[in-house]
């Protein structure tokens, strides 16, 4: 099987590595890729927002399967163009990708599917903002209604901070979504979805705030771990039954069936699980830990999903272990990152590239905000954390920063699900 992976982040590096270990994969390419994917896959230039270019590359490279990593090309219709060219594609149509591309669309789907989510209100006119904010209580949750790479969200008990973020979005022409705050620990659940067929992967937890102790602004994700030692063993199946399957069935009912990876971000509240958001693709950095533990060959699994045969696949196999990933971010992130700094240790074991490139002299340099993900594994969460941070010691990037507490509260047994 010839597999083309579209994207350039640590998520795509993780997918490429998993594909490289699959005996069914005979050729592997990544477009546009990064300095890490170049070590295991052919690199091809591509504007990932150009559906026609993606389809042309799939044909010229003779791909048997295209796997689209990021949300932007999916919302732009890359999967539609690739499938129209006669090539199997893992990723939803542009119509189905609206589950991430428009939060108001996702809310409408959840309402129709009777799935629990936060109370919300869309504001598209600055004149209506103050009255809308008055209908909510602190902490205030203010979101960009469209794609924002995980950084369009502000959660604050300070009304003025919430108002300022909302006004910035509105001034930029972006509708604002106001939501009620959801208590309880958060869970990321990835599900392979083929119409009404839903197969869950391991639940994970990520860390959105930039600083230790969940301090500072939201980011695209600063780390993650799996599995969740504090969660019920039936959590994934329960969430499929009550959340993901009803949404998948509603998408089918609307004649926009979902095919690909449906990612439910949830809070396990005192009133039961509630959806924070849906994404239409593998999440980053959770992919790095989930795929590190998957033992079922990935290419066959994604090809079956892309070709309508997911229901025929046997039960997934997982390592009896834990994984932790820690994101190394460039100076200035999540604001404007400093670029072009030399990275040493970037080729170490467990190091996945995100914002990197290789200079003509062979040096690997920073080329984005989130630069690397360092993954550790072990027999339990304690061992996995130790492994991740030990590997991180070998990575050096001037001015970089990372969180030191990824999975720490879970390791200490400090996370509990609120009682009803």
CSV table of C-alpha atoms in Angstrom, one decimal:
chain,number,residue,atom,x,y,z
A,1,UNK,CA,0.0,0.0,0.0
A,2,UNK,CA,1.3,3.4,-1.0
A,3,UNK,CA,0.4,6.0,1.7
A,4,UNK,CA,0.5,9.8,1.4
A,5,UNK,CA,0.2,11.8,4.6
A,6,UNK,CA,-0.8,15.4,4.3
A,7,UNK,CA,0.5,17.8,6.9
A,8,UNK,CA,3.7,19.1,8.6
A,9,UNK,CA,3.2,18.7,12.4
A,10,UNK,CA,4.1,16.3,15.2
A,11,UNK,CA,0.7,14.6,14.6
A,12,UNK,CA,1.8,13.8,11.0
A,13,UNK,CA,5.3,12.7,12.2
A,14,UNK,CA,3.5,10.3,14.6
A,15,UNK,CA,1.2,9.0,11.8
A,16,UNK,CA,4.2,8.6,9.5
A,17,UNK,CA,6.1,6.6,12.1
A,18,UNK,CA,3.2,4.3,12.7
A,19,UNK,CA,2.7,3.8,9.0
A,20,UNK,CA,6.4,3.0,8.6
A,21,UNK,CA,6.0,0.1,11.1
A,22,UNK,CA,3.1,-1.4,9.1
A,23,UNK,CA,4.2,-4.3,6.9
A,24,UNK,CA,1.4,-3.5,4.4
A,25,UNK,CA,3.0,-0.1,3.6
A,26,UNK,CA,5.3,-0.3,0.6
A,27,UNK,CA,5.9,3.4,0.0
A,28,UNK,CA,5.4,6.4,2.2
A,29,UNK,CA,5.3,10.1,1.5
A,30,UNK,CA,4.5,13.3,3.6
A,31,UNK,CA,3.5,16.6,2.1
A,32,UNK,CA,4.9,19.0,2.9
A,33,UNK,CA,6.3,17.3,6.0
A,34,UNK,CA,9.1,18.6,8.2
A,35,UNK,CA,12.7,17.7,9.2
A,36,UNK,CA,11.5,14.7,11.2
A,37,UNK,CA,9.2,13.1,8.6
A,38,UNK,CA,12.0,13.4,6.0
A,39,UNK,CA,13.9,10.7,7.8
A,40,UNK,CA,11.2,8.1,7.2
A,41,UNK,CA,9.1,9.3,4.2
A,42,UNK,CA,9.5,11.0,0.8
A,43,UNK,CA,8.9,14.7,1.1
A,44,UNK,CA,6.6,16.4,-1.4
A,45,UNK,CA,5.8,20.1,-1.7
A,46,UNK,CA,2.2,20.9,-1.3
A,47,UNK,CA,-0.1,23.8,-0.4
A,48,UNK,CA,-2.4,21.9,1.9
A,49,UNK,CA,-5.2,24.4,1.4
A,50,UNK,CA,-5.4,23.6,-2.3
A,51,UNK,CA,-7.7,20.6,-3.0
A,52,UNK,CA,-6.8,20.4,-6.6
A,53,UNK,CA,-3.1,20.3,-5.9
A,54,UNK,CA,-3.6,17.6,-3.2
A,55,UNK,CA,-5.6,15.5,-5.7
A,56,UNK,CA,-3.0,15.9,-8.4
A,57,UNK,CA,-0.2,14.9,-6.0
A,58,UNK,CA,-2.2,11.8,-5.0
A,59,UNK,CA,-2.6,10.8,-8.6
A,60,UNK,CA,1.0,11.5,-9.8
A,61,UNK,CA,2.5,9.7,-6.7
A,62,UNK,CA,0.1,6.8,-7.3
A,63,UNK,CA,-1.2,6.8,-3.7
A,64,UNK,CA,-3.4,4.0,-2.6
A,65,UNK,CA,-4.4,6.0,0.5
A,66,UNK,CA,-4.2,9.6,1.5
A,67,UNK,CA,-4.4,10.5,5.2
A,68,UNK,CA,-5.2,14.2,5.8
A,69,UNK,CA,-3.8,15.3,9.2
A,70,UNK,CA,-4.8,19.0,9.8
A,71,UNK,CA,-8.2,20.5,10.0
A,72,UNK,CA,-7.6,23.4,7.6
A,73,UNK,CA,-7.3,21.2,4.4
A,74,UNK,CA,-10.3,19.1,5.5
A,75,UNK,CA,-12.5,22.2,5.9
A,76,UNK,CA,-11.2,23.4,2.6
A,77,UNK,CA,-12.4,20.2,0.8
A,78,UNK,CA,-9.1,18.3,0.2
A,79,UNK,CA,-10.7,14.9,1.1
A,80,UNK,CA,-13.5,15.6,-1.4
A,81,UNK,CA,-11.0,16.4,-4.2
A,82,UNK,CA,-8.9,13.3,-3.5
A,83,UNK,CA,-11.9,11.0,-3.4
A,84,UNK,CA,-13.2,12.6,-6.6
A,85,UNK,CA,-9.9,11.7,-8.2
A,86,UNK,CA,-10.5,8.0,-7.4
A,87,UNK,CA,-8.1,7.7,-4.5
A,88,UNK,CA,-9.1,6.5,-1.0
A,89,UNK,CA,-8.9,9.3,1.5
A,90,UNK,CA,-9.0,9.1,5.3
A,91,UNK,CA,-10.7,12.4,6.3
A,92,UNK,CA,-14.2,13.8,6.2
A,93,UNK,CA,-15.8,15.8,3.4
A,94,UNK,CA,-15.9,19.6,3.7
A,95,UNK,CA,-19.6,19.3,4.6
A,96,UNK,CA,-18.9,16.9,7.5
A,97,UNK,CA,-15.7,18.8,8.6
A,98,UNK,CA,-18.0,21.7,9.6
A,99,UNK,CA,-18.3,19.8,12.9
A,100,UNK,CA,-15.0,21.6,13.6
A,101,UNK,CA,-15.1,24.4,11.1
A,102,UNK,CA,-18.2,26.0,12.7
A,103,UNK,CA,-18.9,25.7,16.4
A,104,UNK,CA,-22.5,26.9,15.8
A,105,UNK,CA,-23.0,24.0,13.3
A,106,UNK,CA,-21.6,21.6,15.8
A,107,UNK,CA,-24.0,22.9,18.5
A,108,UNK,CA,-26.9,22.4,16.1
A,109,UNK,CA,-25.9,18.8,15.4
A,110,UNK,CA,-25.5,18.1,19.1
A,111,UNK,CA,-28.9,19.6,19.9
A,112,UNK,CA,-30.6,17.4,17.2
A,113,UNK,CA,-28.7,14.4,18.5
A,114,UNK,CA,-29.7,15.2,22.1
A,115,UNK,CA,-26.0,15.2,23.2
A,116,UNK,CA,-25.2,17.1,26.4
A,117,UNK,CA,-23.0,20.2,25.8
A,118,UNK,CA,-22.5,23.7,27.3
A,119,UNK,CA,-25.3,26.3,27.0
A,120,UNK,CA,-24.2,28.7,24.3
A,121,UNK,CA,-25.0,31.8,22.4
A,122,UNK,CA,-23.6,33.2,19.1
A,123,UNK,CA,-22.8,36.9,19.0
A,124,UNK,CA,-22.0,38.5,15.6
A,125,UNK,CA,-22.7,42.1,16.4
A,126,UNK,CA,-20.6,44.1,19.0
A,127,UNK,CA,-23.8,46.0,20.0
A,128,UNK,CA,-25.2,42.8,21.3
A,129,UNK,CA,-22.1,41.6,23.3
A,130,UNK,CA,-22.7,43.1,26.7
A,131,UNK,CA,-26.3,41.9,26.9
A,132,UNK,CA,-25.2,38.4,25.9
A,133,UNK,CA,-22.4,38.4,28.4
A,134,UNK,CA,-24.9,39.4,31.1
A,135,UNK,CA,-26.8,36.1,30.5
A,136,UNK,CA,-23.7,34.1,31.6
A,137,UNK,CA,-22.0,33.8,34.9
A,138,UNK,CA,-18.2,33.5,35.6
A,139,UNK,CA,-16.0,31.9,34.7
A,140,UNK,CA,-16.8,33.2,31.2
A,141,UNK,CA,-16.0,31.0,28.1
A,142,UNK,CA,-15.4,33.0,24.9
A,143,UNK,CA,-14.6,31.2,21.7
A,144,UNK,CA,-13.9,32.0,18.0
A,145,UNK,CA,-16.8,30.4,16.1
A,146,UNK,CA,-14.4,29.2,13.4
A,147,UNK,CA,-11.0,27.5,13.2
A,148,UNK,CA,-8.4,29.1,15.6
A,149,UNK,CA,-5.8,26.3,16.1
A,150,UNK,CA,-6.8,25.9,19.7
A,151,UNK,CA,-5.9,29.5,20.6
A,152,UNK,CA,-9.2,31.3,20.0
A,153,UNK,CA,-10.6,30.5,23.5
A,154,UNK,CA,-10.5,32.5,26.6
A,155,UNK,CA,-11.8,31.2,30.0
A,156,UNK,CA,-11.7,33.9,32.7
A,157,UNK,CA,-13.6,34.9,35.8
A,158,UNK,CA,-12.8,38.5,34.8
A,159,UNK,CA,-15.7,40.0,32.8
A,160,UNK,CA,-13.4,42.6,31.2
A,161,UNK,CA,-10.9,40.0,30.0
A,162,UNK,CA,-13.8,38.1,28.4
A,163,UNK,CA,-15.3,41.2,26.9
A,164,UNK,CA,-11.9,42.3,25.5
A,165,UNK,CA,-11.3,38.9,23.8
A,166,UNK,CA,-14.8,38.9,22.3
A,167,UNK,CA,-14.4,42.4,21.0
A,168,UNK,CA,-11.1,41.5,19.4
A,169,UNK,CA,-12.7,38.6,17.6
A,170,UNK,CA,-15.7,40.7,16.5
A,171,UNK,CA,-13.5,43.5,15.3
A,172,UNK,CA,-11.6,40.9,13.1
A,173,UNK,CA,-14.9,39.9,11.6
A,174,UNK,CA,-15.2,36.6,13.5
A,175,UNK,CA,-18.5,35.6,15.2
A,176,UNK,CA,-18.2,34.8,18.9
A,177,UNK,CA,-19.5,31.8,20.8
A,178,UNK,CA,-20.2,32.4,24.5
A,179,UNK,CA,-20.6,29.2,26.6
A,180,UNK,CA,-21.4,28.2,30.1
A,181,UNK,CA,-18.4,26.8,32.0
A,182,UNK,CA,-18.1,23.0,32.4
A,183,UNK,CA,-16.6,21.7,35.6
A,184,UNK,CA,-14.7,18.4,35.9
A,185,UNK,CA,-11.7,16.8,34.3
A,186,UNK,CA,-11.4,16.9,30.5
A,187,UNK,CA,-11.1,13.9,28.2
A,188,UNK,CA,-10.1,13.6,24.5
A,189,UNK,CA,-11.7,10.7,22.8
A,190,UNK,CA,-10.7,9.8,19.2
A,191,UNK,CA,-13.1,7.6,17.3
A,192,UNK,CA,-12.7,6.1,13.9
A,193,UNK,CA,-16.0,6.8,12.2
A,194,UNK,CA,-17.4,5.2,9.0
A,195,UNK,CA,-21.0,6.5,8.7
A,196,UNK,CA,-22.8,5.0,11.6
A,197,UNK,CA,-19.9,2.7,12.6
A,198,UNK,CA,-17.9,4.1,15.5
A,199,UNK,CA,-14.7,2.5,16.9
A,200,UNK,CA,-13.1,4.3,19.9
A,201,UNK,CA,-9.4,4.7,20.5
A,202,UNK,CA,-7.8,5.1,23.9
A,203,UNK,CA,-9.1,8.1,25.9
A,204,UNK,CA,-6.4,10.7,26.5
A,205,UNK,CA,-6.0,14.0,28.3
A,206,UNK,CA,-4.2,17.1,26.9
A,207,UNK,CA,-3.0,20.3,28.5
A,208,UNK,CA,-4.1,23.5,26.7
A,209,UNK,CA,-2.6,26.2,29.0
A,210,UNK,CA,0.9,27.3,28.3
A,211,UNK,CA,2.2,27.1,31.9
A,212,UNK,CA,2.5,24.7,34.8
A,213,UNK,CA,-0.6,24.5,37.0
A,214,UNK,CA,-2.8,25.4,34.0
A,215,UNK,CA,-1.6,29.0,34.0
A,216,UNK,CA,-1.4,31.4,31.1
A,217,UNK,CA,-3.2,31.6,27.8
A,218,UNK,CA,-4.5,28.7,25.8
A,219,UNK,CA,-2.3,27.0,23.2
A,220,UNK,CA,-2.6,24.3,20.6
A,221,UNK,CA,-1.6,21.9,23.3
A,222,UNK,CA,1.5,21.6,25.5
A,223,UNK,CA,1.4,17.8,26.3
A,224,UNK,CA,-0.8,14.8,26.8
A,225,UNK,CA,-1.0,11.3,28.3
A,226,UNK,CA,-2.8,8.0,27.9
A,227,UNK,CA,-4.5,6.0,29.2
A,228,UNK,CA,-6.4,7.7,32.1
A,229,UNK,CA,-5.8,5.8,35.3
A,230,UNK,CA,-8.5,7.7,37.1
A,231,UNK,CA,-11.3,6.9,34.5
A,232,UNK,CA,-13.7,4.1,34.5
A,233,UNK,CA,-12.7,1.2,32.2
A,234,UNK,CA,-16.0,1.6,30.4
A,235,UNK,CA,-15.5,5.3,29.7
A,236,UNK,CA,-14.8,5.0,26.0
A,237,UNK,CA,-17.7,2.7,25.4
A,238,UNK,CA,-20.0,4.9,27.5
A,239,UNK,CA,-19.0,8.0,25.6
A,240,UNK,CA,-19.5,6.3,22.2
A,241,UNK,CA,-23.0,5.2,23.2
A,242,UNK,CA,-24.1,8.6,24.7
A,243,UNK,CA,-22.1,11.1,22.6
A,244,UNK,CA,-20.2,10.0,19.5
A,245,UNK,CA,-22.6,7.4,18.0
A,246,UNK,CA,-25.7,9.8,18.3
A,247,UNK,CA,-23.7,12.5,16.5
A,248,UNK,CA,-22.5,10.1,13.8
A,249,UNK,CA,-26.1,9.0,13.3
A,250,UNK,CA,-27.3,12.6,13.1
A,251,UNK,CA,-24.6,13.3,10.4
A,252,UNK,CA,-25.9,10.4,8.4
A,253,UNK,CA,-29.5,11.6,8.8
A,254,UNK,CA,-28.4,15.0,7.4
A,255,UNK,CA,-26.9,13.3,4.3
A,256,UNK,CA,-23.4,14.4,5.4
A,257,UNK,CA,-22.0,11.2,6.8
A,258,UNK,CA,-18.7,11.5,8.6
A,259,UNK,CA,-15.8,9.4,7.4
A,260,UNK,CA,-12.4,9.6,9.2
A,261,UNK,CA,-11.4,10.6,12.8
A,262,UNK,CA,-14.1,12.2,14.9
A,263,UNK,CA,-12.5,13.7,18.1
A,264,UNK,CA,-14.8,14.5,21.0
A,265,UNK,CA,-13.4,16.9,23.6
A,266,UNK,CA,-15.4,16.5,26.8
A,267,UNK,CA,-15.7,17.5,30.4
A,268,UNK,CA,-16.8,14.8,32.9
A,269,UNK,CA,-19.0,17.1,34.9
A,270,UNK,CA,-21.1,16.5,38.0
A,271,UNK,CA,-24.1,16.3,35.7
A,272,UNK,CA,-22.4,13.7,33.5
A,273,UNK,CA,-20.2,14.0,30.3
A,274,UNK,CA,-20.6,17.2,28.3
A,275,UNK,CA,-19.1,18.0,25.0
A,276,UNK,CA,-16.7,21.0,24.9
A,277,UNK,CA,-16.0,20.7,21.2
A,278,UNK,CA,-15.8,18.3,18.2
A,279,UNK,CA,-12.8,18.1,15.9
A,280,UNK,CA,-12.7,16.5,12.5
A,281,UNK,CA,-9.2,15.0,12.7
A,282,UNK,CA,-6.6,13.4,15.0
A,283,UNK,CA,-5.7,15.8,17.8
A,284,UNK,CA,-2.3,17.1,18.5
A,285,UNK,CA,-0.6,16.3,20.9
A,286,UNK,CA,-2.9,13.4,21.9
A,287,UNK,CA,-2.1,11.5,18.7
A,288,UNK,CA,1.5,11.2,19.8
A,289,UNK,CA,0.5,9.2,22.9
A,290,UNK,CA,-2.4,7.3,21.5
A,291,UNK,CA,-0.5,6.0,18.5
A,292,UNK,CA,2.5,5.1,20.7
A,293,UNK,CA,0.3,2.6,22.4
A,294,UNK,CA,-1.6,1.2,19.4
A,295,UNK,CA,-0.5,-2.3,18.3
A,296,UNK,CA,-3.1,-2.8,15.5
A,297,UNK,CA,-1.4,-1.9,12.1
A,298,UNK,CA,-2.5,1.7,11.3
A,299,UNK,CA,-2.6,1.7,7.5
A,300,UNK,CA,-5.1,-1.2,7.2
A,301,UNK,CA,-7.3,0.4,9.8
A,302,UNK,CA,-7.4,3.8,8.2
A,303,UNK,CA,-7.9,2.3,4.7
A,304,UNK,CA,-10.8,0.3,6.0
A,305,UNK,CA,-12.4,3.5,7.4
A,306,UNK,CA,-11.8,5.4,4.2
A,307,UNK,CA,-13.4,2.6,2.0
A,308,UNK,CA,-16.4,1.9,4.1
A,309,UNK,CA,-15.2,-1.4,5.7
A,310,UNK,CA,-14.5,-0.3,9.3
A,311,UNK,CA,-17.2,-2.7,10.6
A,312,UNK,CA,-15.2,-5.6,9.2
A,313,UNK,CA,-12.1,-4.9,11.2
A,314,UNK,CA,-11.2,-7.0,14.3
A,315,UNK,CA,-11.0,-5.4,17.8
A,316,UNK,CA,-8.1,-3.0,18.3
A,317,UNK,CA,-5.0,-4.2,20.1
A,318,UNK,CA,-3.2,-2.0,22.6
A,319,UNK,CA,0.0,-2.1,24.6
A,320,UNK,CA,-0.4,-2.7,28.3
A,321,UNK,CA,1.5,0.5,29.0
A,322,UNK,CA,1.3,4.3,29.3
A,323,UNK,CA,2.6,7.2,27.2
A,324,UNK,CA,3.3,10.8,28.0
A,325,UNK,CA,4.3,13.6,25.5
A,326,UNK,CA,5.7,17.0,26.4
A,327,UNK,CA,5.7,19.8,23.8
A,328,UNK,CA,8.8,22.0,23.4
A,329,UNK,CA,7.7,25.5,22.3
A,330,UNK,CA,9.7,28.3,20.8
A,331,UNK,CA,10.3,31.5,22.7
A,332,UNK,CA,7.3,33.8,22.3
A,333,UNK,CA,4.7,31.1,21.8
A,334,UNK,CA,1.7,31.2,22.0
A,335,UNK,CA,2.3,34.7,20.7
A,336,UNK,CA,4.7,35.4,17.9
A,337,UNK,CA,7.4,32.7,18.1
A,338,UNK,CA,11.1,33.2,17.5
A,339,UNK,CA,12.2,31.2,14.4
A,340,UNK,CA,15.4,29.9,13.0
A,341,UNK,CA,17.2,28.8,16.1
A,342,UNK,CA,19.3,25.6,15.9
A,343,UNK,CA,17.9,22.6,17.8
A,344,UNK,CA,20.2,19.9,19.2
A,345,UNK,CA,19.0,16.5,20.1
A,346,UNK,CA,16.1,16.7,17.6
A,347,UNK,CA,16.9,13.3,16.2
A,348,UNK,CA,16.8,11.6,19.6
A,349,UNK,CA,14.5,8.6,20.4
A,350,UNK,CA,10.9,9.6,21.0
A,351,UNK,CA,11.4,13.1,19.5
A,352,UNK,CA,8.6,14.1,17.1
A,353,UNK,CA,9.0,17.1,14.9
A,354,UNK,CA,6.4,19.8,14.5
A,355,UNK,CA,7.7,23.3,13.6
A,356,UNK,CA,11.1,22.3,12.2
A,357,UNK,CA,13.1,22.5,9.0
A,358,UNK,CA,16.6,21.4,8.0
A,359,UNK,CA,18.9,24.0,6.7
A,360,UNK,CA,21.2,23.5,3.7
A,361,UNK,CA,24.1,22.9,6.2
A,362,UNK,CA,22.2,20.0,7.7
A,363,UNK,CA,21.2,21.8,11.0
A,364,UNK,CA,17.6,21.4,12.2
A,365,UNK,CA,16.1,24.8,13.1
A,366,UNK,CA,12.8,26.0,14.6
A,367,UNK,CA,10.1,26.9,12.1
A,368,UNK,CA,7.0,27.2,14.2
A,369,UNK,CA,5.6,27.8,17.7
A,370,UNK,CA,5.3,24.3,18.8
A,371,UNK,CA,8.6,22.9,17.7
A,372,UNK,CA,8.8,19.3,19.0
A,373,UNK,CA,6.9,16.7,21.0
A,374,UNK,CA,8.9,14.4,23.2
A,375,UNK,CA,7.2,11.0,23.9
A,376,UNK,CA,8.0,8.7,26.7
A,377,UNK,CA,6.5,5.2,27.4
A,378,UNK,CA,6.5,2.9,30.4
A,379,UNK,CA,4.7,0.2,32.3
A,380,UNK,CA,2.7,2.9,34.1
A,381,UNK,CA,2.2,6.7,34.1
A,382,UNK,CA,5.1,7.2,36.5
A,383,UNK,CA,7.5,5.3,34.3
A,384,UNK,CA,6.2,7.1,31.2
A,385,UNK,CA,6.6,10.5,32.7
A,386,UNK,CA,10.2,9.7,33.8
A,387,UNK,CA,11.0,8.4,30.3
A,388,UNK,CA,9.5,11.5,28.6
A,389,UNK,CA,11.4,14.0,30.8
A,390,UNK,CA,14.6,12.0,30.6
A,391,UNK,CA,14.4,12.2,26.8
A,392,UNK,CA,13.6,15.9,27.0
A,393,UNK,CA,16.9,16.5,28.8
A,394,UNK,CA,18.7,15.7,25.5
A,395,UNK,CA,16.8,18.4,23.5
A,396,UNK,CA,18.1,22.0,23.4
A,397,UNK,CA,16.6,25.0,21.8
A,398,UNK,CA,17.5,28.5,22.9
A,399,UNK,CA,14.7,30.3,24.7
A,400,UNK,CA,12.3,27.4,24.5
A,401,UNK,CA,9.9,26.5,27.2
A,402,UNK,CA,7.8,23.4,28.2
A,403,UNK,CA,5.5,22.4,31.0
A,404,UNK,CA,7.1,20.3,33.8
A,405,UNK,CA,3.8,18.9,35.1
A,406,UNK,CA,2.3,16.9,32.2
A,407,UNK,CA,0.3,14.0,33.8
A,408,UNK,CA,1.6,14.8,37.2
A,409,UNK,CA,-1.8,15.2,38.9
A,410,UNK,CA,-2.9,11.9,37.4
A,411,UNK,CA,0.3,10.2,38.5
A,412,UNK,CA,-0.4,11.4,42.1
A,413,UNK,CA,-4.0,10.3,42.0
A,414,UNK,CA,-5.3,13.8,42.4
A,415,UNK,CA,-7.9,13.7,39.6
A,416,UNK,CA,-11.4,12.6,40.3
A,417,UNK,CA,-14.7,12.7,38.5
A,418,UNK,CA,-17.3,14.9,40.4
A,419,UNK,CA,-20.1,13.0,41.9
A,420,UNK,CA,-23.6,13.7,40.6
